[in-house]
XYZ file of C-alpha atoms in Angstrom:
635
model
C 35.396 36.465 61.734
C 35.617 35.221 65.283
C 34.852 31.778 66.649
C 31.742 32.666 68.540
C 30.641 34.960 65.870
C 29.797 31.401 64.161
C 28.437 29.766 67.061
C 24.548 29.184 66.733
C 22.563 31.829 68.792
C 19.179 29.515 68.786
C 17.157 26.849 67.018
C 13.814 26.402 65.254
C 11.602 23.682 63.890
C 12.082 22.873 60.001
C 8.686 23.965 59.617
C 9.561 27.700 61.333
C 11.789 28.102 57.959
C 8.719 27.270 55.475
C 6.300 29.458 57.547
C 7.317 31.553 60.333
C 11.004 32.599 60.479
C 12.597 31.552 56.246
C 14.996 33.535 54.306
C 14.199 37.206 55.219
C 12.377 37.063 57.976
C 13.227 38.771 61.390
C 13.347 36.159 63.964
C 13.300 37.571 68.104
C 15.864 35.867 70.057
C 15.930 36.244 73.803
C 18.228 39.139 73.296
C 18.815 40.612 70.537
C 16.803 39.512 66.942
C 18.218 38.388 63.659
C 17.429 38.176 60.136
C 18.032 34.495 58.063
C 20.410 35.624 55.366
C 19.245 34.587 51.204
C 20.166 31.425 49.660
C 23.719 32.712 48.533
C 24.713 32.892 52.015
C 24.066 29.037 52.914
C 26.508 26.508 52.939
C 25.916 22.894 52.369
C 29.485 21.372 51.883
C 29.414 19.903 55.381
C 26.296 18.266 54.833
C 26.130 16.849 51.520
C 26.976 12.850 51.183
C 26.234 12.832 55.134
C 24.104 10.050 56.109
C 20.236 10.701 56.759
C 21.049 14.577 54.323
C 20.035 14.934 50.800
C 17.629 16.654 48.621
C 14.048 16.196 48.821
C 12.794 14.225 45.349
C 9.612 15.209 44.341
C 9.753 16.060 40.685
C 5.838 17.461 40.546
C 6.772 20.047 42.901
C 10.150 20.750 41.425
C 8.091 21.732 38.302
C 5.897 24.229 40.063
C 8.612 25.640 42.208
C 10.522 26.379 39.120
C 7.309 28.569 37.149
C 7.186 30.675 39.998
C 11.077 31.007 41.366
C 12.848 30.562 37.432
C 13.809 27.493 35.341
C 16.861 27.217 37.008
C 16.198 25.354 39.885
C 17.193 22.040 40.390
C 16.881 21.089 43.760
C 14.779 21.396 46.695
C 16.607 20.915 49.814
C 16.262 20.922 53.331
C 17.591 23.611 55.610
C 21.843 22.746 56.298
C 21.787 20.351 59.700
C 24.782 17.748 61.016
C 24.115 15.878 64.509
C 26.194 15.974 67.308
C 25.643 19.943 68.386
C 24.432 18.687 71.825
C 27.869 16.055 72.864
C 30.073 18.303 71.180
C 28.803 21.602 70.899
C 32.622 22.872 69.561
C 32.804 19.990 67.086
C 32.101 20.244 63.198
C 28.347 20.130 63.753
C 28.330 23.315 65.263
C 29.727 25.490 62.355
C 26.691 23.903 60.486
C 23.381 25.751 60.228
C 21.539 28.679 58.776
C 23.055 31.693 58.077
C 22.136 34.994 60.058
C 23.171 38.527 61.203
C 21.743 41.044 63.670
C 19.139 43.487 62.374
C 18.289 45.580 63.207
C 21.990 46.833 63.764
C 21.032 49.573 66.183
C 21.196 48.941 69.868
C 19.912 50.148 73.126
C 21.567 50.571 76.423
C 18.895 48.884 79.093
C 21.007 51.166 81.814
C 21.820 54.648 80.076
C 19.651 54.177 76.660
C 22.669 54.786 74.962
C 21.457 54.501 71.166
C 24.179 53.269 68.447
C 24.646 51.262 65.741
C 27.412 47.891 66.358
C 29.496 49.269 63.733
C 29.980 52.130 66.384
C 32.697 49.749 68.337
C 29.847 50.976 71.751
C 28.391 47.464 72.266
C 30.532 43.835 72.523
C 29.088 41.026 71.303
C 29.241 37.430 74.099
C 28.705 34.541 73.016
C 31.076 31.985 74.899
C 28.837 29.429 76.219
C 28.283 26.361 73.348
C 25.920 24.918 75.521
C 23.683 28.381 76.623
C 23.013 30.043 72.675
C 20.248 31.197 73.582
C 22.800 33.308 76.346
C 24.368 35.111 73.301
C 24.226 38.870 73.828
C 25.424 42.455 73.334
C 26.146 44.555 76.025
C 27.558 48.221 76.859
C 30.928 47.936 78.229
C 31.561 51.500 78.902
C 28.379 52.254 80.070
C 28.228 55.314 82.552
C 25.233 54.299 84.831
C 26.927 50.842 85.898
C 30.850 51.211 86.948
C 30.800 47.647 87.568
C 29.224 44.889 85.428
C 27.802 44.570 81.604
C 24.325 46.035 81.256
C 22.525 44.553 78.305
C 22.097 46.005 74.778
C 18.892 45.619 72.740
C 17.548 45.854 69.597
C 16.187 49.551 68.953
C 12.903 48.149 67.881
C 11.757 49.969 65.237
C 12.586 48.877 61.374
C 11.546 50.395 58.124
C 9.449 48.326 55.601
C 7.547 48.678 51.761
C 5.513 47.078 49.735
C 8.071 45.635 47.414
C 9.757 43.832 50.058
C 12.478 45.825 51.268
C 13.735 46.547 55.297
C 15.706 49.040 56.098
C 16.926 50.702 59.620
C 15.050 53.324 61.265
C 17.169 56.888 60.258
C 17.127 57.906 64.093
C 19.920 60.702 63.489
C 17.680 61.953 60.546
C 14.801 61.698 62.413
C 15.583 63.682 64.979
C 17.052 66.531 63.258
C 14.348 67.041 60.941
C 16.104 65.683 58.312
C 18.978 68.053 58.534
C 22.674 67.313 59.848
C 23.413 67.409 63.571
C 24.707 71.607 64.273
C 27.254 70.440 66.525
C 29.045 67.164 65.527
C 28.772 64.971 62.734
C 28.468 62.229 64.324
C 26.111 62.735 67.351
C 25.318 60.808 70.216
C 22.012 59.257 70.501
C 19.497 58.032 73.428
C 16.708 56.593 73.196
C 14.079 56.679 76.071
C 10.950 54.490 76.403
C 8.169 55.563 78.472
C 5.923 53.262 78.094
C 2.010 53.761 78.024
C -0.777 51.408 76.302
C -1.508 54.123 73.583
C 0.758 53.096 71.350
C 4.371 53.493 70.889
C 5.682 56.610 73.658
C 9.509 56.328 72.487
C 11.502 60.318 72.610
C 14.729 59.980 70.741
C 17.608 62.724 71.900
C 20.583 63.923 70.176
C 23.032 64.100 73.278
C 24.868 66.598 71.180
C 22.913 69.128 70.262
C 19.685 67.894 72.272
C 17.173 67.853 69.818
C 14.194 65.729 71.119
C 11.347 63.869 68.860
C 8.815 61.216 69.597
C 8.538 58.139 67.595
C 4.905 58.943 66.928
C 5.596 61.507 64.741
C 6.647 58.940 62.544
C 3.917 56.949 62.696
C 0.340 57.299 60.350
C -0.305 58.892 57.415
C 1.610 62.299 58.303
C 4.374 60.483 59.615
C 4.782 59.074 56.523
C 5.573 61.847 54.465
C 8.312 62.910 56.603
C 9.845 59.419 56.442
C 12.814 59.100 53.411
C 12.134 57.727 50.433
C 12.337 53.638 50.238
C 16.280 52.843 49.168
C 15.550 49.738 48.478
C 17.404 46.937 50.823
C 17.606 43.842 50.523
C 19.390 43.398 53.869
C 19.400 39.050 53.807
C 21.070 39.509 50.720
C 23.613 42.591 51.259
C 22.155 44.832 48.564
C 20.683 47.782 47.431
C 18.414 48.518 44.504
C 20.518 51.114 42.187
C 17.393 51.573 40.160
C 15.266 52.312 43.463
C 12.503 51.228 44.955
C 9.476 50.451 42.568
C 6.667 51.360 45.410
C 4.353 54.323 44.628
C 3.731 54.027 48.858
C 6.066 55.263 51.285
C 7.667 53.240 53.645
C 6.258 51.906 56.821
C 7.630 52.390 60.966
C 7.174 48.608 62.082
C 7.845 47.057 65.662
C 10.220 44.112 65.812
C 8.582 41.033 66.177
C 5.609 43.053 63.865
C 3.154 39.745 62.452
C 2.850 41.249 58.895
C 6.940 41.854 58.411
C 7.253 38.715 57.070
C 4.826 36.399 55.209
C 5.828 33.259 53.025
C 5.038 32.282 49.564
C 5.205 28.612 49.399
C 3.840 25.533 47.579
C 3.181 22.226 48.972
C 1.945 18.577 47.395
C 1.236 15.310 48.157
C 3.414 13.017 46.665
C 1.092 10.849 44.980
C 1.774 8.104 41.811
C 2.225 10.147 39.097
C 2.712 7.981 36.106
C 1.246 4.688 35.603
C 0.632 4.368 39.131
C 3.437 1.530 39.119
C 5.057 1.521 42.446
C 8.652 0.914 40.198
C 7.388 4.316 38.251
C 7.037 5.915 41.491
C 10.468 4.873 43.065
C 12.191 6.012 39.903
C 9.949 9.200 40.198
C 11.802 9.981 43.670
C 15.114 8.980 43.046
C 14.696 10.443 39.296
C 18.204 12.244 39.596
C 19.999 9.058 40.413
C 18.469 7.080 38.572
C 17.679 8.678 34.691
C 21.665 9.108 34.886
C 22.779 6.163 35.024
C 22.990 3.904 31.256
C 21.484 0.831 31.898
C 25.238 -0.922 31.180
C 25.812 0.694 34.931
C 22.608 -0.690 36.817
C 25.077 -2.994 38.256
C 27.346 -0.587 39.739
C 24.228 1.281 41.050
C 22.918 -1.219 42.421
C 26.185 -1.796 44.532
C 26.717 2.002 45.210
C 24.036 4.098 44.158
C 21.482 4.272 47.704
C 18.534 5.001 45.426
C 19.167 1.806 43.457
C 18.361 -0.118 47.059
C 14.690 0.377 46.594
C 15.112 -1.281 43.060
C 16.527 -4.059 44.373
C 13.393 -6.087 43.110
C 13.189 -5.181 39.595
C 15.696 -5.967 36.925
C 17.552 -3.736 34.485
C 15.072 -3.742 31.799
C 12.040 -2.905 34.081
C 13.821 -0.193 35.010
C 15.014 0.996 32.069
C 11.223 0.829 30.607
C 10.257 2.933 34.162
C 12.223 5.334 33.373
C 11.612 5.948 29.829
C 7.884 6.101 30.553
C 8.553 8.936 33.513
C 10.602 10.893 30.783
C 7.822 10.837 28.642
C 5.520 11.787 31.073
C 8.053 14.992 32.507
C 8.415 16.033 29.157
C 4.318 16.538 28.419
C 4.425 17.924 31.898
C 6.815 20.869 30.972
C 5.376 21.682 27.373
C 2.634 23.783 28.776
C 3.089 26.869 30.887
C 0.095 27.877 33.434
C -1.037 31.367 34.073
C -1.209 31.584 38.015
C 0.482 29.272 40.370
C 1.197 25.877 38.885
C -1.783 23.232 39.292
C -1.447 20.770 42.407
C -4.228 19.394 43.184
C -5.624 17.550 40.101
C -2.856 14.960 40.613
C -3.904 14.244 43.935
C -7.353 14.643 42.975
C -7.319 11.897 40.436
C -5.347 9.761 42.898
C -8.129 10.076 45.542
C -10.855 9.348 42.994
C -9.709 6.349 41.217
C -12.076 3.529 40.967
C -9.067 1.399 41.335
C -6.692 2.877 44.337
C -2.851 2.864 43.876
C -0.987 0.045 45.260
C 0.262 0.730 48.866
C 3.735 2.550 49.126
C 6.221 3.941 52.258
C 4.585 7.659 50.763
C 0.699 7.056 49.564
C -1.402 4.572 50.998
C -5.070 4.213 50.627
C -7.721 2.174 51.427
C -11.317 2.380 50.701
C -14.081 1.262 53.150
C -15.188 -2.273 52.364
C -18.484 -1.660 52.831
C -18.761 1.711 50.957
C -20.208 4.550 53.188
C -22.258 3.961 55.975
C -26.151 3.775 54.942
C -26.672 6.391 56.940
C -24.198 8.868 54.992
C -24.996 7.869 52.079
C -26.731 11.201 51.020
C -23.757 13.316 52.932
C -20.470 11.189 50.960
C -20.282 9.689 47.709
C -16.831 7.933 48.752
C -14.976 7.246 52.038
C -11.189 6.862 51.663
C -8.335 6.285 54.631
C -5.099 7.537 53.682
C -2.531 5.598 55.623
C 0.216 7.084 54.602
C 0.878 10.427 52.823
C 4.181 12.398 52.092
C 3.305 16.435 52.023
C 6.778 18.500 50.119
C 6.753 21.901 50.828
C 9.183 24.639 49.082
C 9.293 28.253 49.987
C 9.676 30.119 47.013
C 9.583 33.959 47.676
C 7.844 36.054 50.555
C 6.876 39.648 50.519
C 5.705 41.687 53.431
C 3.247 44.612 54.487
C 0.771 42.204 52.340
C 0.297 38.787 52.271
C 1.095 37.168 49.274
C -2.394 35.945 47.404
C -3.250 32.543 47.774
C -4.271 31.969 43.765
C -2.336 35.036 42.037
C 1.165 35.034 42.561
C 1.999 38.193 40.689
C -0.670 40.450 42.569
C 1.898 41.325 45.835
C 5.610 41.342 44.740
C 7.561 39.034 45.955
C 11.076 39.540 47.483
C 14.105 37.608 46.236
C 15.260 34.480 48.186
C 19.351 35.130 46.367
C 20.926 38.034 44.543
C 20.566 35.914 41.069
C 17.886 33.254 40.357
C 18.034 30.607 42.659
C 19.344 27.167 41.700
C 17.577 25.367 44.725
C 14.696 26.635 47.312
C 14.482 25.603 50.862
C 12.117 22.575 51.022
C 10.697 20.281 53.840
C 8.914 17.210 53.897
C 6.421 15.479 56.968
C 4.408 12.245 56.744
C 1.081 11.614 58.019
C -2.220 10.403 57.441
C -5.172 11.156 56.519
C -9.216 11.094 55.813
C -10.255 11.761 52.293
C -14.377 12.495 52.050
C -16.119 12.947 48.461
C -19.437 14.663 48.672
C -22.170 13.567 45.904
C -21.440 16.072 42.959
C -25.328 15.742 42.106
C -26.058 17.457 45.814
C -23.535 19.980 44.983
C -24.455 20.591 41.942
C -28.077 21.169 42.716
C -27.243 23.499 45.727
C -24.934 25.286 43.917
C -28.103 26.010 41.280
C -29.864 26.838 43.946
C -27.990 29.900 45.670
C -26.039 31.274 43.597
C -28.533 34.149 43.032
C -29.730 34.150 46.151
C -29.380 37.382 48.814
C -26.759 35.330 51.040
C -24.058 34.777 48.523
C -24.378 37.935 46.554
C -23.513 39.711 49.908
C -20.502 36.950 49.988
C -19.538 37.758 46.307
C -20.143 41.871 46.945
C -17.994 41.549 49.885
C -15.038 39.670 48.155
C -15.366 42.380 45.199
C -14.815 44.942 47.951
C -12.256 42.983 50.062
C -10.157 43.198 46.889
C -10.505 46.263 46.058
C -9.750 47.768 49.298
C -6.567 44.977 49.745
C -4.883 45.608 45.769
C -6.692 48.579 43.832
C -4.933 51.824 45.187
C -1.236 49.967 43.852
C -1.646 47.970 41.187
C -1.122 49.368 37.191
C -3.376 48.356 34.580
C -6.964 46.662 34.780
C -8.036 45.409 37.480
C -10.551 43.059 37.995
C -12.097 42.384 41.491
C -13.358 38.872 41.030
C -10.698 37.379 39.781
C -10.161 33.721 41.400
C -13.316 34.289 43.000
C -13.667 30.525 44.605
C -17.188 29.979 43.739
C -19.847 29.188 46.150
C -19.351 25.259 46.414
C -16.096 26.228 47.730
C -17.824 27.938 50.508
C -20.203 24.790 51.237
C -17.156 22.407 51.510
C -14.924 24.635 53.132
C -17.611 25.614 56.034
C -18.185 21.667 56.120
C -14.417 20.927 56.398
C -13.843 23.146 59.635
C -16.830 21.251 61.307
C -15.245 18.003 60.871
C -11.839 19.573 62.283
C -13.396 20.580 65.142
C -15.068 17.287 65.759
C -12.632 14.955 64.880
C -9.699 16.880 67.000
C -12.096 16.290 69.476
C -11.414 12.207 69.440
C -8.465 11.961 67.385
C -5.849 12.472 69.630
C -4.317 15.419 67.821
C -4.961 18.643 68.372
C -7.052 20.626 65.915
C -3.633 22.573 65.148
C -2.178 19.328 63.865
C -4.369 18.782 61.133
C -4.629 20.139 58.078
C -7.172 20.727 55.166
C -7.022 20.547 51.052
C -10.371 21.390 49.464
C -11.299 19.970 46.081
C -13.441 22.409 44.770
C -12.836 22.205 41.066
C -13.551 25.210 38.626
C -16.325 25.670 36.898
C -15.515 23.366 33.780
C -14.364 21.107 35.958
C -16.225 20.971 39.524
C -15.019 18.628 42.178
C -16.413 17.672 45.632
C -13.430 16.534 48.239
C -12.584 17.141 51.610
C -8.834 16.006 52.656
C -8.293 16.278 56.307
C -4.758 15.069 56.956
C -1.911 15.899 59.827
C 1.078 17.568 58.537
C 3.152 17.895 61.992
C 6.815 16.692 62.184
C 6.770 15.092 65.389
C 5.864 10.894 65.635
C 6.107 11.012 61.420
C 1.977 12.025 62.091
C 1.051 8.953 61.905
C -0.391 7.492 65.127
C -3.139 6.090 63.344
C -5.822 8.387 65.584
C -7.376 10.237 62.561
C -7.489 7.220 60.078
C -9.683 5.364 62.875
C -12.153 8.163 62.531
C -13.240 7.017 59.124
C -14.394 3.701 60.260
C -18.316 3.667 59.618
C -19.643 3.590 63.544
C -17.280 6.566 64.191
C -17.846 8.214 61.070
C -21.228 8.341 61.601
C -21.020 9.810 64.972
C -18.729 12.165 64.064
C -20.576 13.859 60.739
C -23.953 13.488 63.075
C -21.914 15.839 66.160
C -20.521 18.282 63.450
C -23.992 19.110 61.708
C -25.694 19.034 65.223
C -23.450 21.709 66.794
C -23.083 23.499 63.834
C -26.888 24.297 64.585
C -26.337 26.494 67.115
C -22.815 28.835 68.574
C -22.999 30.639 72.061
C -22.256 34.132 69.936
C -26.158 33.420 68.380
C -28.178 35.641 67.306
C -25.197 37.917 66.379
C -23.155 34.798 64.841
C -26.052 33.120 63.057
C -27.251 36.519 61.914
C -24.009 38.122 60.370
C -23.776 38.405 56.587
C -20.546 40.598 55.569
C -22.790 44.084 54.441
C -20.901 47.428 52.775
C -18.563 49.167 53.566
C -17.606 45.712 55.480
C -15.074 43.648 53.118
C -14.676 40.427 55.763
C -15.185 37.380 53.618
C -17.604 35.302 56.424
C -20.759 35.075 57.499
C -22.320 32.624 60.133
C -18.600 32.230 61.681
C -16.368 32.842 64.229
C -13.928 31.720 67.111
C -17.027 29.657 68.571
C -18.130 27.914 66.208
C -15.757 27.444 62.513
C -12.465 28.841 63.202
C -9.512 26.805 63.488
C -5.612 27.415 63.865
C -3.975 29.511 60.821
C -1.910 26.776 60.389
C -4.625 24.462 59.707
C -7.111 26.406 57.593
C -5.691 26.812 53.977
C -7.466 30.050 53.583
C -6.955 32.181 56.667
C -10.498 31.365 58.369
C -11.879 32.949 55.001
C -14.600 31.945 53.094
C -17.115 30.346 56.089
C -20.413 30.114 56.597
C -22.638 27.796 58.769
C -26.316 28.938 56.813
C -24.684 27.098 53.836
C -24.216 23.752 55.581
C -27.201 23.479 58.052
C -30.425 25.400 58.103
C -30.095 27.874 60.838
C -32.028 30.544 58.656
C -33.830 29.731 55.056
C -33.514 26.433 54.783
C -33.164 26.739 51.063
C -29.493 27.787 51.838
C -28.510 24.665 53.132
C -26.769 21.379 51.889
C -27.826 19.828 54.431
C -31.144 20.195 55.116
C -31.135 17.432 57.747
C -29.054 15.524 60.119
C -28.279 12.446 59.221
């Protein structure tokens, strides 16, 4: 392979690989688009031992990564990255990065619409400026319409996608023959020719050869479908094909480069919080468990002298640490003896961390700090507990993705997932931010009582009718076996402190100094054998370690109080009333909100955990039947 075939041809955030652009995804360059190759394909040697490089510790996620992506696993690690690309853009930092190749491989002349694949030897690949990657291109060489210069090449934008995951090219030769072979040459020349229009895709594709002429429509829809080939299951980020086919009962589907729903992400994410004793020497070994549990404790003092991890020890002797780390073996080992059905539990850890009568001592990762005073006396009916989280540490690993559907947020097994490697992974692509955050525990007695009060009431049977029918409509026409359309229904107090959660976002972005697409939510909403009642807004953004100390300052009692008083007071009324403050989701509708929209609840994807899903203002403040509400009143 070339020299400039290894040059980088762009750049994205860490984030982009957890969420936008990971292993399988399509990602649209300025000129042509490429796809992130699978885990095999990654190379680490020039990274690992490099100062500021090394895996992510955080042995709670570890353990959930590895019941969804396979026991073997041992690592989560951040995407392959050496500095120095911008002083010496030749140097060794350049042929350091993530792994990618064109796709789709078919290309079309901007001049002539000349349509071929690269393999064809018609388009020449440039990229010979270090500095300009985002300059990287393909262009026609011999192209007729332009004697002189290099017209550009692009991406023939149309890919072929199922259920299960796969991509494939779009067969243009097949397409426009029917099917059949080309009557005059085996290998025909294409064109492609796009005219444009704002009903939908008006793309002809021509045989040259034997001038056969189709529209891309005829692809498209239901009847398009069925003259589409059967799925041959590709795996194109990992160079294979399915011998034993593909496993979709639906045919494939004609989608558009730079298409949202070609690509979504399966991840998991934490909060690092104590996780043993709540010992800040458990938690240190915790991190640096790798480095540390190997070591006898006859070789402390070489580790201390040459093991980094051991640096953070530095104030404990041999024998605490031996005792730490005996006591987190203990604790891994009742971790792993019991398998969960669904994805792995998160949240309880954190949960109990949040709750504690007595807080955790203060660490670099997990810092909290309870209000001296307790709540404000005039929230005290609203929260049951005020906490500031001064520091927090939020892991994320991407573990699969899947595309066509999204993958569902509590059933991992209900959209199937695409590999991340040809054989189970031994590591998953992990990142890590810092940032702070405002932890608020409503009174479980309120809850509880509201809760009592409407479950059976018109409202949230429409909300529970609606979910029954969102799944049915989303799951039931491919899935084998029983089916049940309430499964991991979230129960109505989710709804009550999920509504109540976007209000605060809204307000608090308002004064924070972040934007509302900085911050983040986890809802504590319990199950029904064990309820909860929290609220964690937090910022999860890479940038200034998110922690300018903006959002903690908002739990102070005199801002507190204005804040919760603004939230509940505009909540009361949306410029989209009477339609807003009147809509209930009502058959055949399967949208799973009621008194919400872009107005008045809805935040960034990236903030709300469940897709602006699961909203409604009636069940926070009365703006109907007051009997509906939690809060009745303003405080």
């Amino acid at each position: 392979m070339s020299t400039q075939h290894r040059r980088r041809v762009g750049a994205v955030r860490p984030s982009h690989l957890m969420f936008t652009s990971g292993v399988g995804a399509l990602v649209d360059l300025p000129n042509f688009s490429v796809l992130i190759r699978g885990l095999d394909d990654w190379n680490f040697a020039a990274v690992e031992g490099q100062e500021g490089w090394g895996p992510i510790a955080e042995p709670r996620l570890l353990g959930a990564v590895r019941a969804i992506a396979g026991p073997k696993v041992s690592e989560l690690r951040p995407a392959p990255w050496m500095d120095g690309i911008d002083t010496e853009p030749t140097g060794p930092a350049s042929r350091v990065g993530v792994p990618t190749m064109p796709f789709p491989s078919w290309f079309r002349c901007t001049a002539c619409n000349e349509l071929a694949a690269i393999d064809s030897q018609v388009f020449t690949f440039d990229n010979s400026k270090p500095r300009r990657p985002h300059d990287a291109r393909f262009f026609h060489r011999d192209c007729a319409k332009k004697k002189s210069g290099r017209p550009l090449a692009v991406p023939a934008r149309f890919v072929l996608a199922c259920t299960a995951g796969h991509l494939d090219e779009f067969p243009y030769r097949e397409f426009v023959h029917a099917g059949q072979a080309c009557p005059k040459t085996p290998q025909p020349r294409m064109q492609m020719d796009d005219q444009g229009g704002n009903l939908g895709a008006n793309v002809w594709i021509r045989c040259v050869s034997c001038d056969s002429r189709r529209n891309i429509r005829q692809a498209m829809g239901q009847r398009g479908e069925e003259t589409l080939p059967r799925c041959r299951a590709r795996h194109p980020h990992l160079g294979t094909f399915d011998p034993s086919g593909c496993g979709s009962k639906l045919p494939p589907k004609v989608l558009v480069i730079g298409a949202s729903n070609q690509w979504f992400a399966q991840t998991l994410s934490t909060l690092w919080v104590p996780e043993t004793t709540g010992s800040e020497l458990d938690s240190i070994v915790e991190r640096h468990w790798d480095a540390v549990s190997q070591l006898p404790v006859s070789m402390y003092a070489f580790g201390r002298d040459n093991v980094p991890a051991f640096r953070e020890l530095a104030r404990w002797s041999d024998d605490e640490i031996s005792a730490a780390v005996e006591r987190v073996r203990a604790a891994k080992q009742e971790a792993d003896d019991g398998p969960e059905e669904g994805y792995p539990d998160l949240r309880t850890a954190e949960w109990q961390a949040f709750t504690a009568p007595r807080l955790a001592e203060p660490m670099d990762d997990f810092a909290l700090r309870r209000l001296d005073e307790g709540v404000p006396a005039p929230l005290k009916g609203y929260y049951e507990d005020v906490i500031q989280a001064e520091q927090l540490r939020e892991v994320r690993a991407l573990v699969g993705f899947t595309r066509l559907d999204s993958p569902d947020p509590d059933d991992p097994k209900l959209v199937e997932v695409a590999p991340l490697s040809r054989d189970k992974p031994s590591w998953v692509p992990a990142s890590e931010v810092r940032g702070e955050g405002v932890f608020l525990r409503v009174p479980e007695e309120l809850l509880a009582q509201w809760e009592q009060r409407v479950t059976d009431m018109r409202a949230m049977r429409q909300h529970r009718e609606a979910y029954e029918q969102f799944r049915k409509n989303r799951y039931s026409d491919r899935l084998p076996g029983k089916f049940d359309p309430m499964a991991y229904w979230p129960g109505e107090r989710y709804i009550a402190l999920h509504t109540f959660s976007h209000l605060l976002i809204r307000t608090i972005a308002l004064e924070c100094g972040y934007s509302s697409a900085s911050l983040s939510e986890r809802i504590y909403a319990g199950t029904e054998d064990d309820p909860r009642s929290g609220i964690l807004i937090y910022t999860a953004v890479p940038d200034a370690e998110g922690t300018l100390g903006g959002l903690v300052s908002q739990a102070e009692p005199e801002q507190l109080v204005r804040i919760t008083r603004r939230a509940l007071r505009d909540a009361m009324r949306c410029s989209s009333d009477p339609l807003c403050a009147e809509r209930l989701p009502q058959p055949p509708a399967d949208f799973l909100h009621g008194a919400a929209c872009h107005v008045c609840l809805f935040v960034s994807e990236t903030t709300c955990e469940r897709g602006n899903r699961f909203l409604d203002r009636r069940f926070v403040v009365p703006i109907s039947d007051p009997e509906l509400s939690l809060f009745p009143g303003a405080p």
